[in-house]
GROMACS .gro file of C-alpha atoms in nm:
model
  354
    1MET     CA    1  -0.014   0.029   0.004
    2ASN     CA    2   0.147   0.370   0.005
    3ASP     CA    3   0.071   0.679   0.167
    4ALA     CA    4  -0.282   0.653  -0.031
    5GLY     CA    5  -0.389   0.322   0.135
    6GLU     CA    6  -0.422   0.229  -0.267
    7PRO     CA    7  -0.209  -0.147  -0.364
    8GLU     CA    8   0.168   0.020  -0.517
    9GLU     CA    9   0.166  -0.126  -0.878
   10SER     CA   10   0.378  -0.441  -0.821
   11HIS     CA   11   0.655  -0.521  -1.071
   12GLU     CA   12   0.691  -0.893  -0.954
   13SER     CA   13   0.294  -0.923  -1.161
   14GLY     CA   14   0.410  -0.765  -1.452
   15GLY     CA   15   0.677  -1.036  -1.425
   16THR     CA   16   0.437  -1.284  -1.440
   17ASN     CA   17   0.299  -1.116  -1.758
   18GLU     CA   18   0.570  -1.205  -1.981
   19SER     CA   19   0.637  -1.497  -1.862
   20GLY     CA   20   0.299  -1.554  -1.929
   21GLU     CA   21   0.311  -1.418  -2.256
   22ALA     CA   22   0.656  -1.617  -2.340
   23GLU     CA   23   0.470  -1.976  -2.216
   24GLY     CA   24   0.179  -1.899  -2.432
   25ARG     CA   25   0.427  -1.769  -2.707
   26ARG     CA   26   0.641  -2.152  -2.662
   27SER     CA   27   0.287  -2.325  -2.656
   28ALA     CA   28   0.123  -2.177  -3.005
   29ALA     CA   29   0.400  -2.213  -3.166
   30LEU     CA   30   0.415  -2.649  -3.017
   31LEU     CA   31   0.023  -2.604  -3.189
   32ILE     CA   32   0.209  -2.510  -3.502
   33GLU     CA   33   0.430  -2.751  -3.534
   34GLU     CA   34   0.242  -3.045  -3.448
   35ALA     CA   35  -0.108  -2.952  -3.641
   36LEU     CA   36   0.188  -2.873  -3.911
   37GLY     CA   37   0.316  -3.262  -3.819
   38PHE     CA   38   0.061  -3.439  -4.045
   39LEU     CA   39   0.263  -3.363  -4.410
   40PHE     CA   40   0.546  -3.562  -4.237
   41PRO     CA   41   0.353  -3.899  -4.302
   42ALA     CA   42   0.228  -3.743  -4.637
   43ALA     CA   43   0.546  -3.735  -4.761
   44LEU     CA   44   0.660  -4.101  -4.658
   45ARG     CA   45   0.325  -4.238  -4.876
   46ALA     CA   46   0.521  -4.009  -5.137
   47ALA     CA   47   0.856  -4.174  -5.084
   48ALA     CA   48   0.738  -4.506  -5.078
   49GLU     CA   49   0.489  -4.495  -5.381
   50VAL     CA   50   0.790  -4.432  -5.577
   51GLY     CA   51   0.966  -4.657  -5.383
   52VAL     CA   52   1.272  -4.438  -5.362
   53ALA     CA   53   1.489  -4.641  -5.137
   54ASP     CA   54   1.531  -4.922  -5.375
   55HIS     CA   55   1.687  -4.732  -5.561
   56LEU     CA   56   1.899  -4.606  -5.262
   57SER     CA   57   2.094  -5.000  -5.109
   58ASP     CA   58   2.401  -4.897  -5.328
   59GLY     CA   59   2.525  -4.572  -5.173
   60PRO     CA   60   2.344  -4.208  -5.241
   61ARG     CA   61   2.240  -4.063  -5.524
   62THR     CA   62   2.159  -3.744  -5.595
   63PRO     CA   63   1.772  -3.560  -5.642
   64ALA     CA   64   1.835  -3.579  -5.985
   65ASP     CA   65   1.915  -3.959  -6.072
   66LEU     CA   66   1.634  -4.055  -5.798
   67ALA     CA   67   1.380  -3.852  -5.924
   68LYS     CA   68   1.508  -4.078  -6.310
   69ALA     CA   69   1.487  -4.394  -6.145
   70THR     CA   70   1.183  -4.301  -6.034
   71GLY     CA   71   1.015  -4.054  -6.305
   72THR     CA   72   0.912  -3.852  -6.012
   73ASP     CA   73   1.016  -3.438  -6.046
   74ALA     CA   74   1.341  -3.378  -5.922
   75ASP     CA   75   1.278  -3.071  -5.749
   76ASN     CA   76   1.037  -3.211  -5.573
   77LEU     CA   77   1.146  -3.551  -5.508
   78HIS     CA   78   1.433  -3.353  -5.313
   79ARG     CA   79   1.256  -3.140  -5.121
   80VAL     CA   80   1.046  -3.514  -5.056
   81LEU     CA   81   1.378  -3.626  -4.936
   82ARG     CA   82   1.481  -3.374  -4.745
   83LEU     CA   83   1.183  -3.401  -4.500
   84LEU     CA   84   1.196  -3.707  -4.401
   85ALA     CA   85   1.560  -3.621  -4.354
   86THR     CA   86   1.495  -3.404  -4.022
   87ARG     CA   87   1.314  -3.662  -3.922
   88GLY     CA   88   1.648  -3.962  -4.013
   89LEU     CA   89   1.519  -4.121  -4.231
   90PHE     CA   90   1.732  -4.045  -4.528
   91GLU     CA   91   2.102  -3.794  -4.524
   92GLU     CA   92   2.181  -3.548  -4.717
   93ASP     CA   93   2.551  -3.496  -4.735
   94ASP     CA   94   2.682  -3.186  -4.904
   95GLN     CA   95   2.725  -3.283  -5.216
   96GLY     CA   96   2.360  -3.297  -5.260
   97ARG     CA   97   2.261  -3.581  -5.247
   98PHE     CA   98   2.098  -3.862  -5.024
   99ARG     CA   99   2.149  -4.184  -4.853
  100LEU     CA  100   1.896  -4.488  -4.652
  101THR     CA  101   1.979  -4.434  -4.336
  102ARG     CA  102   1.870  -4.783  -4.070
  103ALA     CA  103   1.662  -4.573  -3.972
  104GLY     CA  104   1.468  -4.607  -4.298
  105ASP     CA  105   1.605  -4.942  -4.478
  106ALA     CA  106   1.249  -5.078  -4.467
  107LEU     CA  107   1.086  -4.887  -4.657
  108ARG     CA  108   1.317  -5.046  -5.001
  109SER     CA  109   1.102  -5.371  -5.081
  110ASP     CA  110   1.351  -5.613  -5.025
  111ALA     CA  111   1.434  -5.485  -4.689
  112PRO     CA  112   1.476  -5.807  -4.402
  113VAL     CA  113   1.093  -5.718  -4.268
  114PRO     CA  114   0.998  -5.444  -4.525
  115VAL     CA  115   0.705  -5.234  -4.475
  116ARG     CA  116   0.584  -5.085  -4.748
  117SER     CA  117   0.277  -5.231  -4.769
  118ALA     CA  118   0.183  -5.123  -4.438
  119ILE     CA  119   0.282  -4.711  -4.487
  120LEU     CA  120   0.112  -4.750  -4.820
  121MET     CA  121  -0.190  -4.938  -4.605
  122ILE     CA  122  -0.248  -4.647  -4.285
  123THR     CA  123  -0.211  -4.335  -4.583
  124ASP     CA  124  -0.387  -4.515  -4.763
  125ARG     CA  125  -0.706  -4.295  -4.865
  126THR     CA  126  -0.984  -4.559  -4.646
  127MET     CA  127  -0.772  -4.399  -4.374
  128TRP     CA  128  -0.647  -4.118  -4.462
  129LEU     CA  129  -0.965  -3.854  -4.554
  130PRO     CA  130  -1.144  -4.011  -4.257
  131ALA     CA  131  -0.909  -3.840  -4.007
  132GLY     CA  132  -1.006  -3.528  -4.183
  133GLU     CA  133  -1.333  -3.618  -4.049
  134MET     CA  134  -1.279  -3.659  -3.705
  135THR     CA  135  -1.544  -3.412  -3.603
  136ARG     CA  136  -1.793  -3.549  -3.769
  137CYS     CA  137  -1.695  -3.867  -3.467
  138LEU     CA  138  -1.713  -3.634  -3.183
  139LYS     CA  139  -2.035  -3.429  -3.294
  140GLU     CA  140  -2.248  -3.741  -3.410
  141GLY     CA  141  -2.121  -4.032  -3.261
  142THR     CA  142  -2.001  -4.281  -3.480
  143SER     CA  143  -1.713  -4.292  -3.719
  144ALA     CA  144  -1.630  -4.071  -4.092
  145PHE     CA  145  -1.615  -4.337  -4.304
  146ASP     CA  146  -1.948  -4.393  -4.389
  147ARG     CA  147  -2.011  -4.082  -4.503
  148ILE     CA  148  -1.776  -4.031  -4.722
  149PHE     CA  149  -1.757  -4.362  -4.921
  150GLY     CA  150  -2.171  -4.449  -4.860
  151MET     CA  151  -2.073  -4.811  -4.668
  152PRO     CA  152  -1.885  -4.900  -4.365
  153PHE     CA  153  -1.527  -4.959  -4.358
  154PHE     CA  154  -1.536  -5.362  -4.467
  155ASP     CA  155  -1.812  -5.372  -4.699
  156HIS     CA  156  -1.642  -5.082  -4.904
  157PHE     CA  157  -1.347  -5.342  -4.891
  158THR     CA  158  -1.559  -5.600  -5.096
  159GLN     CA  159  -1.679  -5.370  -5.391
  160ASP     CA  160  -1.287  -5.271  -5.442
  161ALA     CA  161  -1.054  -5.582  -5.506
  162GLN     CA  162  -0.739  -5.261  -5.464
  163THR     CA  163  -0.806  -5.154  -5.194
  164ALA     CA  164  -0.899  -5.478  -5.021
  165ALA     CA  165  -0.550  -5.619  -5.134
  166ILE     CA  166  -0.403  -5.282  -5.006
  167PHE     CA  167  -0.551  -5.381  -4.676
  168HIS     CA  168  -0.424  -5.735  -4.664
  169GLU     CA  169  -0.110  -5.678  -4.783
  170GLY     CA  170  -0.074  -5.407  -4.560
  171MET     CA  171  -0.189  -5.616  -4.239
  172ALA     CA  172   0.092  -5.864  -4.319
  173SER     CA  173   0.402  -5.584  -4.374
  174MET     CA  174   0.242  -5.405  -4.032
  175SER     CA  175   0.292  -5.799  -3.868
  176ASP     CA  176   0.570  -5.901  -3.992
  177ALA     CA  177   0.844  -5.745  -3.771
  178GLU     CA  178   0.594  -5.842  -3.494
  179ASN     CA  179   0.476  -6.205  -3.561
  180GLN     CA  180   0.747  -6.337  -3.429
  181PRO     CA  181   0.746  -6.263  -3.015
  182ILE     CA  182   0.410  -6.245  -3.001
  183ALA     CA  183   0.460  -6.633  -3.125
  184GLU     CA  184   0.698  -6.717  -2.884
  185ALA     CA  185   0.565  -6.474  -2.659
  186CYS     CA  186   0.130  -6.663  -2.621
  187PRO     CA  187   0.081  -6.967  -2.362
  188PHE     CA  188   0.042  -7.242  -2.553
  189PRO     CA  189  -0.038  -7.593  -2.362
  190GLU     CA  190   0.304  -7.794  -2.432
  191LYS     CA  191   0.070  -8.099  -2.570
  192ALA     CA  192  -0.015  -8.173  -2.904
  193THR     CA  193  -0.313  -7.847  -2.979
  194VAL     CA  194  -0.492  -7.786  -3.275
  195VAL     CA  195  -0.470  -7.322  -3.328
  196VAL     CA  196  -0.748  -7.241  -3.511
  197ASP     CA  197  -0.645  -6.838  -3.638
  198VAL     CA  198  -0.912  -6.593  -3.622
  199GLY     CA  199  -1.025  -6.363  -3.920
  200GLY     CA  200  -0.598  -6.471  -3.985
  201GLY     CA  201  -0.561  -6.358  -4.281
  202HIS     CA  202  -0.244  -6.487  -4.487
  203GLY     CA  203  -0.156  -6.630  -4.180
  204GLY     CA  204   0.129  -6.491  -4.091
  205LEU     CA  205   0.127  -6.535  -3.702
  206LEU     CA  206  -0.009  -6.891  -3.745
  207LEU     CA  207   0.328  -6.974  -4.017
  208ALA     CA  208   0.570  -6.837  -3.637
  209ALA     CA  209   0.372  -7.030  -3.420
  210LEU     CA  210   0.413  -7.365  -3.644
  211ARG     CA  211   0.778  -7.286  -3.664
  212THR     CA  212   0.818  -7.179  -3.305
  213HIS     CA  213   0.633  -7.474  -3.118
  214PRO     CA  214   0.645  -7.860  -3.334
  215GLY     CA  215   0.341  -7.937  -3.190
  216LEU     CA  216   0.094  -7.741  -3.245
  217HIS     CA  217  -0.199  -7.812  -3.531
  218GLY     CA  218  -0.224  -7.535  -3.749
  219ILE     CA  219  -0.641  -7.368  -3.878
  220LEU     CA  220  -0.609  -7.060  -4.087
  221TYR     CA  221  -0.994  -7.006  -4.051
  222ASP     CA  222  -1.096  -6.665  -4.332
  223ARG     CA  223  -1.238  -6.494  -4.590
  224PRO     CA  224  -1.234  -6.688  -4.979
  225HIS     CA  225  -1.033  -6.439  -5.158
  226VAL     CA  226  -0.849  -6.375  -4.836
  227LEU     CA  227  -0.710  -6.790  -4.827
  228ALA     CA  228  -0.604  -6.728  -5.160
  229GLY     CA  229  -0.266  -6.560  -4.988
  230HIS     CA  230  -0.220  -6.791  -4.689
  231ARG     CA  231   0.197  -6.852  -4.652
  232LEU     CA  232   0.143  -7.165  -4.465
  233ASP     CA  233   0.303  -7.380  -4.751
  234THR     CA  234   0.640  -7.450  -4.601
  235PRO     CA  235   0.784  -7.781  -4.593
  236GLU     CA  236   0.847  -7.729  -4.207
  237THR     CA  237   0.547  -7.689  -4.123
  238LYS     CA  238   0.448  -7.926  -4.355
  239GLY     CA  239   0.122  -8.208  -4.300
  240ARG     CA  240   0.021  -7.956  -3.973
  241TRP     CA  241  -0.173  -7.692  -4.134
  242SER     CA  242  -0.478  -7.667  -4.300
  243VAL     CA  243  -0.733  -7.355  -4.464
  244GLN     CA  244  -1.127  -7.373  -4.407
  245GLU     CA  245  -1.322  -7.007  -4.512
  246GLY     CA  246  -1.615  -6.880  -4.322
  247ASP     CA  247  -1.725  -6.604  -4.083
  248PHE     CA  248  -1.657  -6.572  -3.819
  249PHE     CA  249  -1.909  -6.347  -3.667
  250THR     CA  250  -2.152  -6.705  -3.731
  251ALA     CA  251  -1.932  -6.997  -3.666
  252ALA     CA  252  -1.586  -7.112  -3.538
  253PRO     CA  253  -1.400  -7.377  -3.633
  254PRO     CA  254  -1.347  -7.701  -3.338
  255GLY     CA  255  -0.993  -7.614  -3.159
  256ASP     CA  256  -0.797  -7.594  -2.825
  257VAL     CA  257  -0.648  -7.199  -2.893
  258TYR     CA  258  -0.850  -6.959  -3.096
  259LEU     CA  259  -0.607  -6.624  -3.183
  260LEU     CA  260  -0.765  -6.328  -3.210
  261LYS     CA  261  -0.468  -6.124  -3.410
  262ARG     CA  262  -0.610  -5.714  -3.492
  263ILE     CA  263  -0.988  -5.845  -3.490
  264LEU     CA  264  -1.084  -5.731  -3.168
  265HIS     CA  265  -0.997  -5.309  -3.222
  266ASP     CA  266  -1.212  -5.338  -3.572
  267TRP     CA  267  -1.512  -5.348  -3.375
  268ASP     CA  268  -1.746  -5.222  -3.114
  269ASP     CA  269  -1.854  -5.472  -2.759
  270THR     CA  270  -2.195  -5.642  -2.948
  271GLN     CA  271  -1.931  -5.755  -3.239
  272CYS     CA  272  -1.700  -5.928  -3.044
  273MET     CA  273  -1.944  -6.040  -2.770
  274THR     CA  274  -2.045  -6.257  -3.119
  275ILE     CA  275  -1.669  -6.339  -3.223
  276LEU     CA  276  -1.603  -6.461  -2.882
  277SER     CA  277  -1.908  -6.613  -2.775
  278ASN     CA  278  -1.863  -6.841  -3.145
  279CYS     CA  279  -1.524  -6.906  -2.984
  280ARG     CA  280  -1.598  -7.047  -2.685
  281ARG     CA  281  -1.858  -7.247  -2.805
  282ALA     CA  282  -1.604  -7.352  -3.035
  283MET     CA  283  -1.381  -7.476  -2.794
  284ARG     CA  284  -1.281  -7.826  -2.673
  285PRO     CA  285  -1.232  -7.833  -2.243
  286GLY     CA  286  -0.962  -7.690  -2.109
  287GLY     CA  287  -0.924  -7.411  -2.450
  288ARG     CA  288  -0.862  -7.104  -2.348
  289VAL     CA  289  -0.908  -6.748  -2.654
  290LEU     CA  290  -0.551  -6.551  -2.702
  291ALA     CA  291  -0.688  -6.221  -2.821
  292ILE     CA  292  -0.346  -6.031  -2.940
  293ASP     CA  293  -0.456  -5.644  -2.941
  294ALA     CA  294  -0.317  -5.285  -2.787
  295VAL     CA  295  -0.429  -5.286  -2.404
  296LEU     CA  296  -0.391  -4.870  -2.341
  297PRO     CA  297  -0.264  -4.788  -2.044
  298GLN     CA  298  -0.501  -4.535  -1.786
  299ASP     CA  299  -0.217  -4.301  -1.715
  300ASN     CA  300  -0.104  -4.016  -2.025
  301ALA     CA  301   0.200  -4.217  -2.155
  302PRO     CA  302   0.243  -4.212  -2.486
  303HIS     CA  303   0.129  -4.549  -2.701
  304GLN     CA  304   0.123  -4.630  -3.061
  305GLY     CA  305  -0.279  -4.882  -3.010
  306LYS     CA  306  -0.406  -4.440  -2.872
  307THR     CA  307  -0.305  -4.373  -3.197
  308LEU     CA  308  -0.435  -4.605  -3.377
  309ASP     CA  309  -0.708  -4.611  -3.175
  310LEU     CA  310  -0.831  -4.254  -3.378
  311MET     CA  311  -0.790  -4.453  -3.742
  312MET     CA  312  -1.092  -4.690  -3.560
  313MET     CA  313  -1.324  -4.422  -3.446
  314ALA     CA  314  -1.216  -4.230  -3.749
  315SER     CA  315  -1.228  -4.508  -4.040
  316LEU     CA  316  -1.424  -4.830  -3.865
  317VAL     CA  317  -1.620  -4.903  -3.525
  318GLY     CA  318  -1.366  -5.050  -3.273
  319ARG     CA  319  -1.147  -4.916  -3.026
  320GLU     CA  320  -0.875  -5.020  -2.849
  321ARG     CA  321  -0.897  -5.123  -2.537
  322THR     CA  322  -0.766  -5.173  -2.122
  323GLU     CA  323  -0.746  -5.486  -1.972
  324ALA     CA  324  -1.054  -5.381  -1.786
  325ASP     CA  325  -1.250  -5.346  -2.101
  326PHE     CA  326  -1.070  -5.713  -2.260
  327ALA     CA  327  -1.215  -5.848  -1.841
  328ARG     CA  328  -1.541  -5.705  -1.919
  329LEU     CA  329  -1.594  -5.868  -2.261
  330PHE     CA  330  -1.443  -6.169  -2.187
  331ALA     CA  331  -1.748  -6.180  -1.928
  332GLU     CA  332  -2.003  -6.143  -2.139
  333ALA     CA  333  -1.839  -6.428  -2.386
  334GLY     CA  334  -1.858  -6.654  -2.141
  335LEU     CA  335  -1.544  -6.570  -2.067
  336ARG     CA  336  -1.287  -6.509  -1.817
  337LEU     CA  337  -0.948  -6.297  -1.816
  338THR     CA  338  -0.702  -6.508  -1.696
  339GLY     CA  339  -0.383  -6.247  -1.788
  340VAL     CA  340  -0.224  -5.990  -2.032
  341VAL     CA  341   0.150  -6.093  -2.132
  342PRO     CA  342   0.352  -5.847  -2.290
  343THR     CA  343   0.540  -5.934  -2.590
  344GLY     CA  344   0.803  -5.702  -2.700
  345THR     CA  345   0.549  -5.529  -2.956
  346VAL     CA  346   0.338  -5.301  -2.895
  347LEU     CA  347   0.055  -5.594  -2.902
  348SER     CA  348  -0.010  -5.762  -2.564
  349VAL     CA  349  -0.185  -6.146  -2.569
  350VAL     CA  350  -0.454  -6.124  -2.346
  351GLU     CA  351  -0.556  -6.496  -2.242
  352GLY     CA  352  -0.931  -6.583  -2.169
  353VAL     CA  353  -1.014  -6.903  -2.038
  354ALA     CA  354  -1.377  -7.092  -2.022
   0.00000   0.00000   0.00000
């Protein structure tokens, strides 16, 4: 107070205001940078689509050389690669040549674990366009896919063979890096067991399971057009597998263990209960379900499942789930959750028994 009893001007208050303004500017800069982030996957898709990484196996090349090899514009290709280099996927030298780094090596079609098909699937218009309409999900409480494409996600695939191929090839590519550690982590019984890979696509996980556990016999269960691309026919698995056509919303083959890898996250709770109930009815005494999905932590930590959850929200009707969510789903389908096994990947094995 001054002599007149009035509050004096506080220099500390002014400092606080200045500090607040600085924090506001930092927040604004951060949010703008985050909003621009969508351009990185766009650039990654462009590089994957033209196959630029396949032309860098023998060392660095100039954008002009790469443009001739890929049938692209040299200046614009340079601009795309320059952005990708900021995240360490490529590296530009002092002569203006680009090389592929170890971090970006999986972009090559012939890489030990190639992910080009997975990138093309994740950034396909069936995922990209609904993500841009996410506000619709908030206001209408439903997927944005139907309004854009005129029908649900999987119905669209039945009418667009090219998009279906992108999806199934992309899922197989996305799975290749994770199938082996998941197969090793799965709690399979020691005795000879029939494992049913429900909606197993091209059979990458089942193949890894059969290789890892010689006592297993496998059934790959999926739609006919998907089974046509299966990869189970190898010398080391001869006589230990079969394929069976069907719809997991209708029934499941008899078996001892049911694998559901990245299946439940595609569907809402009611549909998931139908799938799980069909497995429960078909399983032999002592059988179990192994649902392999992201299990979301209930904290603020980053987790790929939290990102994928928004893809499920925008393009499909499913969701990623917490352990409590899985326990509830299992209980309503006549199963009891008995454990969650980490796999060293973003996915966990959620085990349920009758």
